[in-house]
């Protein structure tokens, strides 16, 4: 059952040289208890997509020009701010890419956690708030959690701050967790611990997660489904096995080929995708990957439609590469 439905979301930014369509008709669904990965190179629009879901982009320079974000029947893009605030944090929590921006430097960790518990669980007594704070800090791998309650953010290491932020997001027991590269700055053992915690919560409480990363290894380990973004558009969506075994978009294939393998001869050069993600000023209607694509032809000057390849697998490409060669050419999204 779909918990969150993003339908044709488009976001524009007003820049010095004009208006750029940074997110273009992005559609996806998130089901209860599901972990959806969003992957793509830097600048593809992963964070802007995530921030849009809760209307967190700086307005008026950002403008939600089209589409809907449906959560329990309400469109979060048009919901009055008061009601949206009830959903932010409590029902849908976000872990941001930059931990320091989310922590208040002048309050102790204990006070910041207590504020969350008091806001969302007003029935809790003081000693219960402390017990819950210690428990959630321990669960994200913070040792001497009780001691940490009386410390300020600057007294913690970068990794500890990141984990406190994850604890704060999980404290209000959200239905949806949006995690924007939450473990990129952490060492691999802590990263594994955090990923394990997310999986545990997903199983225990049917938490639904949108996990943003450019690490396909993490995607393979954690996610049920994956959405590949390129230059503000969704280019391919599939369950994780299909994406790795039968990638259809040349960009997805490029990302997978760039992964180092243990069987590679040591010190050989990694495969890279030539070229760069287009700048905002260069975005236009046709396929945005065509300048980097070996298969591009004149038809790629038109916007690719989204074709359904199988039940869970769709691709927006005029020349899909797949072992599943037959495409049904059913249009699942607006192809104009
Ligand atoms: N507030 C803003 N004003 C103008 N442009 C912005 C703003 N925020 C993001 N952008 C632009 O939108 C595009 C998408 O950025 P976004 O942060 O979503 O990328 P990303 O996929 O999250 O990349 P990364 O992997 O580096 O985090 C980029 O070109 C970025 O420069
Ligand atoms: Mg980002």
Coordinates of C-alpha atoms and ligand atoms in Angstrom, one line a residue:
X1 CA 0.0 0.0 0.0
X2 CA 1.4 3.4 -1.0
X3 CA 2.1 5.6 2.0
X4 CA 3.5 8.5 0.0
X5 CA 2.8 9.3 -3.6
X6 CA 4.8 11.8 -5.5
X7 CA 3.0 12.7 -8.7
X8 CA 4.7 14.6 -11.5
X9 CA 6.6 16.9 -9.1
X10 CA 8.4 19.8 -10.8
X11 CA 10.6 22.4 -9.1
X12 CA 12.0 25.5 -10.6
X13 CA 14.8 27.8 -9.2
X14 CA 15.0 31.4 -10.1
X15 CA 18.6 32.2 -11.0
X16 CA 20.4 35.3 -12.2
X17 CA 20.1 34.2 -15.8
X18 CA 16.5 33.0 -15.7
X19 CA 14.4 30.1 -14.4
X20 CA 15.8 26.5 -14.3
X21 CA 13.7 23.4 -14.1
X22 CA 15.7 21.6 -11.5
X23 CA 13.2 18.8 -10.9
X24 CA 11.2 17.7 -13.9
X25 CA 8.1 15.6 -13.5
X26 CA 9.4 13.3 -10.8
X27 CA 6.9 10.5 -9.9
X28 CA 7.3 7.7 -7.4
X29 CA 5.6 5.8 -4.7
X30 CA 6.8 4.8 -1.2
X31 CA 5.1 1.8 0.4
X32 CA 4.8 1.1 4.1
X33 CA 7.8 -0.8 5.4
X34 CA 9.8 -0.2 2.2
X35 CA 13.3 1.2 1.7
X36 CA 13.5 3.2 -1.5
X37 CA 17.0 4.2 -2.6
X38 CA 17.6 7.4 -4.7
X39 CA 20.9 7.3 -6.5
X40 CA 22.6 9.6 -9.0
X41 CA 25.7 11.7 -9.4
X42 CA 26.3 14.9 -7.4
X43 CA 23.9 17.6 -8.6
X44 CA 21.3 15.3 -10.0
X45 CA 18.6 16.7 -7.7
X46 CA 18.4 14.0 -5.0
X47 CA 18.5 16.5 -2.1
X48 CA 16.1 19.0 -3.8
X49 CA 13.6 16.2 -4.4
X50 CA 13.9 15.2 -0.7
X51 CA 13.5 18.7 0.6
X52 CA 10.5 19.3 -1.7
X53 CA 8.5 16.5 -0.1
X54 CA 8.2 18.6 3.1
X55 CA 8.3 22.0 1.3
X56 CA 11.7 22.8 2.9
X57 CA 13.3 24.6 -0.1
X58 CA 14.1 28.3 0.2
X59 CA 11.1 30.2 -1.2
X60 CA 10.5 32.2 -3.3
X61 CA 13.7 31.3 -5.2
X62 CA 12.4 27.7 -5.3
X63 CA 9.0 27.3 -6.8
X64 CA 6.9 24.1 -6.8
X65 CA 5.7 24.6 -10.3
X66 CA 3.8 21.3 -10.8
X67 CA 2.6 18.1 -9.2
X68 CA 1.5 16.7 -5.9
X69 CA 3.0 15.0 -2.9
X70 CA 0.2 12.9 -1.3
X71 CA 0.5 11.7 2.2
X72 CA -2.7 10.2 3.8
X73 CA -4.8 11.9 1.2
X74 CA -3.4 15.4 1.7
X75 CA -1.2 17.2 -0.8
X76 CA 1.8 18.4 1.2
X77 CA 2.5 21.0 -1.4
X78 CA -0.7 22.9 -0.8
X79 CA -1.4 21.9 2.9
X80 CA -1.6 25.0 5.2
X81 CA 1.7 25.5 7.0
X82 CA 0.3 24.8 10.5
X83 CA -0.9 21.3 9.4
X84 CA 2.3 20.6 7.5
X85 CA 4.3 21.3 10.7
X86 CA 2.3 18.5 12.4
X87 CA 3.6 16.1 9.8
X88 CA 7.2 17.4 9.7
X89 CA 9.3 15.6 12.2
X90 CA 6.5 13.6 13.8
X91 CA 5.2 11.6 10.8
X92 CA 7.9 12.3 8.2
X93 CA 11.4 12.9 9.6
X94 CA 14.5 14.0 7.7
X95 CA 18.1 13.4 8.3
X96 CA 20.0 16.1 6.5
X97 CA 23.3 15.8 4.6
X98 CA 24.9 18.5 6.9
X99 CA 24.5 17.5 10.6
X100 CA 25.6 20.8 12.0
X101 CA 22.8 22.7 10.4
X102 CA 20.2 20.5 12.3
X103 CA 21.7 20.7 15.8
X104 CA 21.4 23.8 18.0
X105 CA 24.9 24.7 19.2
X106 CA 23.7 26.4 22.4
X107 CA 21.6 23.6 23.8
X108 CA 22.8 20.3 25.3
X109 CA 22.1 17.0 23.4
X110 CA 19.8 16.1 26.3
X111 CA 17.8 19.3 26.0
X112 CA 17.4 18.9 22.3
X113 CA 16.1 15.3 22.6
X114 CA 13.8 16.3 25.5
X115 CA 12.3 19.0 23.4
X116 CA 11.4 16.5 20.7
X117 CA 9.9 14.1 23.2
X118 CA 7.9 16.9 25.0
X119 CA 6.6 18.2 21.7
X120 CA 5.4 14.8 20.3
X121 CA 4.8 12.7 23.5
X122 CA 3.6 15.3 26.0
X123 CA 2.3 12.5 28.4
X124 CA 5.9 11.4 29.2
X125 CA 7.3 12.2 32.7
X126 CA 10.8 13.7 33.1
X127 CA 12.5 10.4 34.0
X128 CA 10.8 8.7 31.1
X129 CA 12.1 11.4 28.7
X130 CA 15.6 10.8 30.1
X131 CA 15.3 7.0 29.8
X132 CA 14.1 7.3 26.2
X133 CA 16.9 9.7 25.3
X134 CA 19.5 7.3 26.7
X135 CA 17.9 4.4 24.9
X136 CA 17.8 6.1 21.5
X137 CA 21.4 7.4 21.8
X138 CA 22.6 3.9 22.6
X139 CA 20.7 2.5 19.7
X140 CA 22.6 4.7 17.2
X141 CA 25.8 3.5 18.7
X142 CA 26.7 6.3 21.2
X143 CA 28.5 4.8 24.1
X144 CA 28.2 6.6 27.5
X145 CA 24.8 7.9 26.3
X146 CA 23.9 9.3 29.8
X147 CA 27.0 11.4 29.9
X148 CA 26.4 12.7 26.3
X149 CA 23.0 14.2 27.4
X150 CA 24.8 17.0 29.2
X151 CA 27.2 17.7 26.4
X152 CA 26.9 20.4 23.7
X153 CA 27.2 19.6 19.9
X154 CA 30.7 21.1 19.7
X155 CA 32.0 18.6 22.3
X156 CA 31.1 15.7 20.0
X157 CA 33.0 14.3 17.1
X158 CA 31.6 14.7 13.6
X159 CA 30.4 11.0 13.6
X160 CA 28.8 11.4 17.0
X161 CA 26.9 14.5 15.9
X162 CA 25.7 12.6 12.8
X163 CA 24.4 9.8 15.1
X164 CA 22.7 12.3 17.4
X165 CA 20.9 13.8 14.4
X166 CA 19.8 10.3 13.4
X167 CA 18.6 9.7 17.0
X168 CA 16.6 12.9 16.9
X169 CA 15.0 11.9 13.6
X170 CA 14.0 8.5 15.0
X171 CA 13.0 9.8 18.4
X172 CA 9.5 10.8 17.3
X173 CA 8.9 7.4 15.8
X174 CA 8.0 8.7 12.3
X175 CA 6.2 6.7 9.6
X176 CA 8.6 7.8 7.0
X177 CA 12.3 8.6 7.3
X178 CA 14.0 10.6 4.6
X179 CA 17.8 10.0 5.0
X180 CA 20.0 12.2 2.8
X181 CA 23.4 10.6 2.7
X182 CA 23.3 10.0 6.4
X183 CA 26.3 7.8 6.7
X184 CA 28.7 9.3 4.1
X185 CA 30.9 11.0 6.7
X186 CA 31.0 8.0 9.0
X187 CA 33.6 5.2 9.1
X188 CA 32.5 1.9 7.7
X189 CA 31.8 0.2 11.0
X190 CA 29.6 2.9 12.3
X191 CA 28.0 3.1 8.8
X192 CA 27.1 -0.6 9.0
X193 CA 25.7 -0.1 12.5
X194 CA 23.4 2.7 11.4
X195 CA 22.3 0.8 8.3
X196 CA 21.5 -2.2 10.5
X197 CA 19.5 0.0 12.8
X198 CA 17.4 1.4 9.9
X199 CA 16.7 -2.2 8.8
X200 CA 15.7 -3.1 12.3
X201 CA 13.3 -0.2 12.6
X202 CA 11.9 -0.9 9.2
X203 CA 11.1 -4.5 10.3
X204 CA 10.0 -3.7 13.8
X205 CA 7.7 -0.7 13.1
X206 CA 7.2 -0.9 9.3
X207 CA 9.1 2.3 8.9
X208 CA 9.3 3.4 5.3
X209 CA 12.6 4.9 4.3
X210 CA 13.8 7.1 1.4
X211 CA 17.6 6.6 1.4
X212 CA 19.6 9.0 -0.7
X213 CA 23.1 8.0 -1.6
X214 CA 25.6 7.9 -4.5
X215 CA 26.9 4.6 -3.1
X216 CA 25.5 1.7 -5.1
X217 CA 27.1 -0.7 -2.5
X218 CA 24.8 0.7 0.2
X219 CA 21.8 0.6 -2.2
X220 CA 22.5 -3.1 -2.8
X221 CA 22.8 -3.8 0.9
X222 CA 19.8 -1.8 2.1
X223 CA 17.1 -1.1 -0.4
X224 CA 14.1 -2.9 -1.8
X225 CA 13.6 -0.6 -4.7
X226 CA 15.9 2.0 -6.4
X227 CA 15.2 5.2 -8.3
X228 CA 18.0 6.5 -10.5
X229 CA 18.0 10.2 -11.1
X230 CA 19.8 12.2 -13.7
X231 CA 19.7 16.0 -14.1
X232 CA 16.5 16.4 -12.2
X233 CA 14.6 13.5 -13.8
X234 CA 13.9 9.9 -12.9
X235 CA 15.6 7.8 -15.6
X236 CA 15.0 4.3 -14.2
X237 CA 13.1 2.7 -11.3
X238 CA 13.4 -1.0 -10.4
X239 CA 13.6 -3.4 -7.6
X240 CA 17.2 -3.7 -6.4
X241 CA 17.9 -7.1 -8.0
X242 CA 16.5 -6.1 -11.5
X243 CA 18.5 -2.8 -11.4
X244 CA 21.8 -4.6 -10.8
X245 CA 21.0 -7.6 -13.1
X246 CA 19.2 -5.9 -15.9
X247 CA 19.9 -2.2 -15.9
X248 CA 18.1 -0.6 -18.9
X249 CA 19.2 3.0 -18.9
X250 CA 22.7 3.7 -20.3
X251 CA 23.3 6.0 -17.3
X252 CA 22.5 3.2 -14.8
X253 CA 24.8 0.9 -16.7
X254 CA 27.5 3.6 -16.5
X255 CA 27.1 3.9 -12.8
X256 CA 27.2 0.1 -12.3
X257 CA 30.3 -0.2 -14.6
X258 CA 32.1 2.4 -12.5
X259 CA 31.8 0.2 -9.4
X260 CA 35.2 -1.3 -8.5
X261 CA 35.1 -5.1 -8.3
X262 CA 37.2 -7.4 -6.2
X263 CA 38.0 -9.4 -9.4
X264 CA 39.5 -6.3 -11.1
X265 CA 43.3 -6.3 -11.7
X266 CA 44.7 -4.2 -8.9
X267 CA 45.5 -0.6 -9.8
X268 CA 43.7 -0.7 -13.2
X269 CA 41.8 2.6 -13.9
X270 CA 38.1 2.6 -12.9
X271 CA 35.5 2.9 -15.7
X272 CA 34.1 6.4 -15.6
X273 CA 31.2 8.0 -17.4
X274 CA 32.8 10.7 -19.7
X275 CA 31.4 14.2 -19.3
X276 CA 29.5 15.9 -16.5
X277 CA 26.0 16.5 -15.3
X278 CA 24.7 19.5 -17.3
X279 CA 24.7 22.8 -15.5
X280 CA 21.3 24.3 -14.5
X281 CA 21.5 26.8 -17.4
X282 CA 22.0 23.9 -19.9
X283 CA 18.9 21.9 -18.9
X284 CA 16.4 21.5 -21.7
X285 CA 13.5 19.3 -22.9
X286 CA 15.2 16.4 -24.7
X287 CA 17.1 13.6 -23.0
X288 CA 19.5 15.2 -20.5
X289 CA 22.0 12.4 -20.8
X290 CA 22.3 12.4 -24.5
X291 CA 25.6 14.3 -24.6
X292 CA 27.3 11.5 -22.6
X293 CA 25.5 8.6 -24.2
X294 CA 27.0 6.3 -26.8
X295 CA 23.6 5.4 -28.1
X296 CA 22.2 8.9 -28.6
X297 CA 20.4 9.7 -31.9
X298 CA 18.3 12.5 -33.2
X299 CA 15.2 11.2 -31.4
X300 CA 16.9 11.9 -28.1
X301 CA 16.3 15.6 -28.8
X302 CA 12.7 14.8 -27.6
X303 CA 12.0 14.1 -24.0
X304 CA 12.0 10.3 -23.5
X305 CA 8.8 8.8 -22.4
X306 CA 8.7 6.5 -19.4
X307 CA 8.2 2.9 -20.5
X308 CA 7.2 0.0 -18.3
X309 CA 9.5 -3.0 -18.8
X310 CA 8.0 -5.2 -16.1
X311 CA 5.8 -4.7 -13.1
X312 CA 8.5 -2.9 -11.0
X313 CA 10.7 -1.8 -13.7
X314 CA 10.4 1.4 -15.8
X315 CA 12.9 3.4 -17.8
X316 CA 12.9 6.8 -19.6
X317 CA 15.1 6.2 -22.6
X318 CA 14.7 6.0 -26.3
X319 CA 17.3 3.3 -26.6
X320 CA 17.0 1.1 -23.4
X321 CA 19.7 -1.5 -22.9
X322 CA 18.3 -4.5 -21.2
X323 CA 18.4 -8.2 -21.1
X324 CA 14.7 -7.9 -20.9
X325 CA 14.6 -6.5 -24.5
X326 CA 10.8 -6.4 -25.0
X327 CA 9.4 -3.1 -23.8
X328 CA 5.6 -2.8 -23.5
X329 CA 5.7 0.9 -24.3
X330 CA 2.9 1.6 -21.9
X331 CA 3.2 5.2 -21.0
X332 CA 3.3 5.3 -17.2
X333 CA 4.0 9.0 -16.9
X334 CA 3.3 12.1 -18.8
X335 CA 5.5 11.9 -21.8
X336 CA 5.0 15.3 -23.3
Ligands
LIG1 N1 18.9 26.7 -3.0 C1 19.3 26.5 -4.3 N2 19.3 27.5 -5.2 C2 19.7 27.3 -6.5 N3 20.1 26.1 -7.0 C3 20.1 25.1 -6.1 C4 19.7 25.2 -4.7 N4 19.8 24.0 -4.1 C5 20.2 23.2 -5.1 N5 20.4 23.8 -6.3 C6 20.9 23.2 -7.5 O1 20.0 22.1 -7.9 C7 20.7 21.1 -8.5 C8 20.4 19.8 -7.7 O2 21.0 19.9 -6.4 P1 20.9 18.8 -5.3 O3 21.5 19.4 -4.0 O4 19.5 18.2 -5.2 O5 21.9 17.6 -5.8 P2 22.2 16.2 -5.2 O6 21.8 15.2 -6.2 O7 21.7 16.1 -3.8 O8 23.8 16.3 -5.2 P3 24.9 15.7 -4.0 O9 25.1 14.3 -4.3 O10 26.1 16.5 -4.3 O11 24.3 16.0 -2.7 C9 22.1 21.5 -8.4 O12 22.5 22.0 -9.7 C10 22.2 22.6 -7.4 O13 23.2 23.5 -7.7
LIG2 MG1 22.5 16.1 -2.0

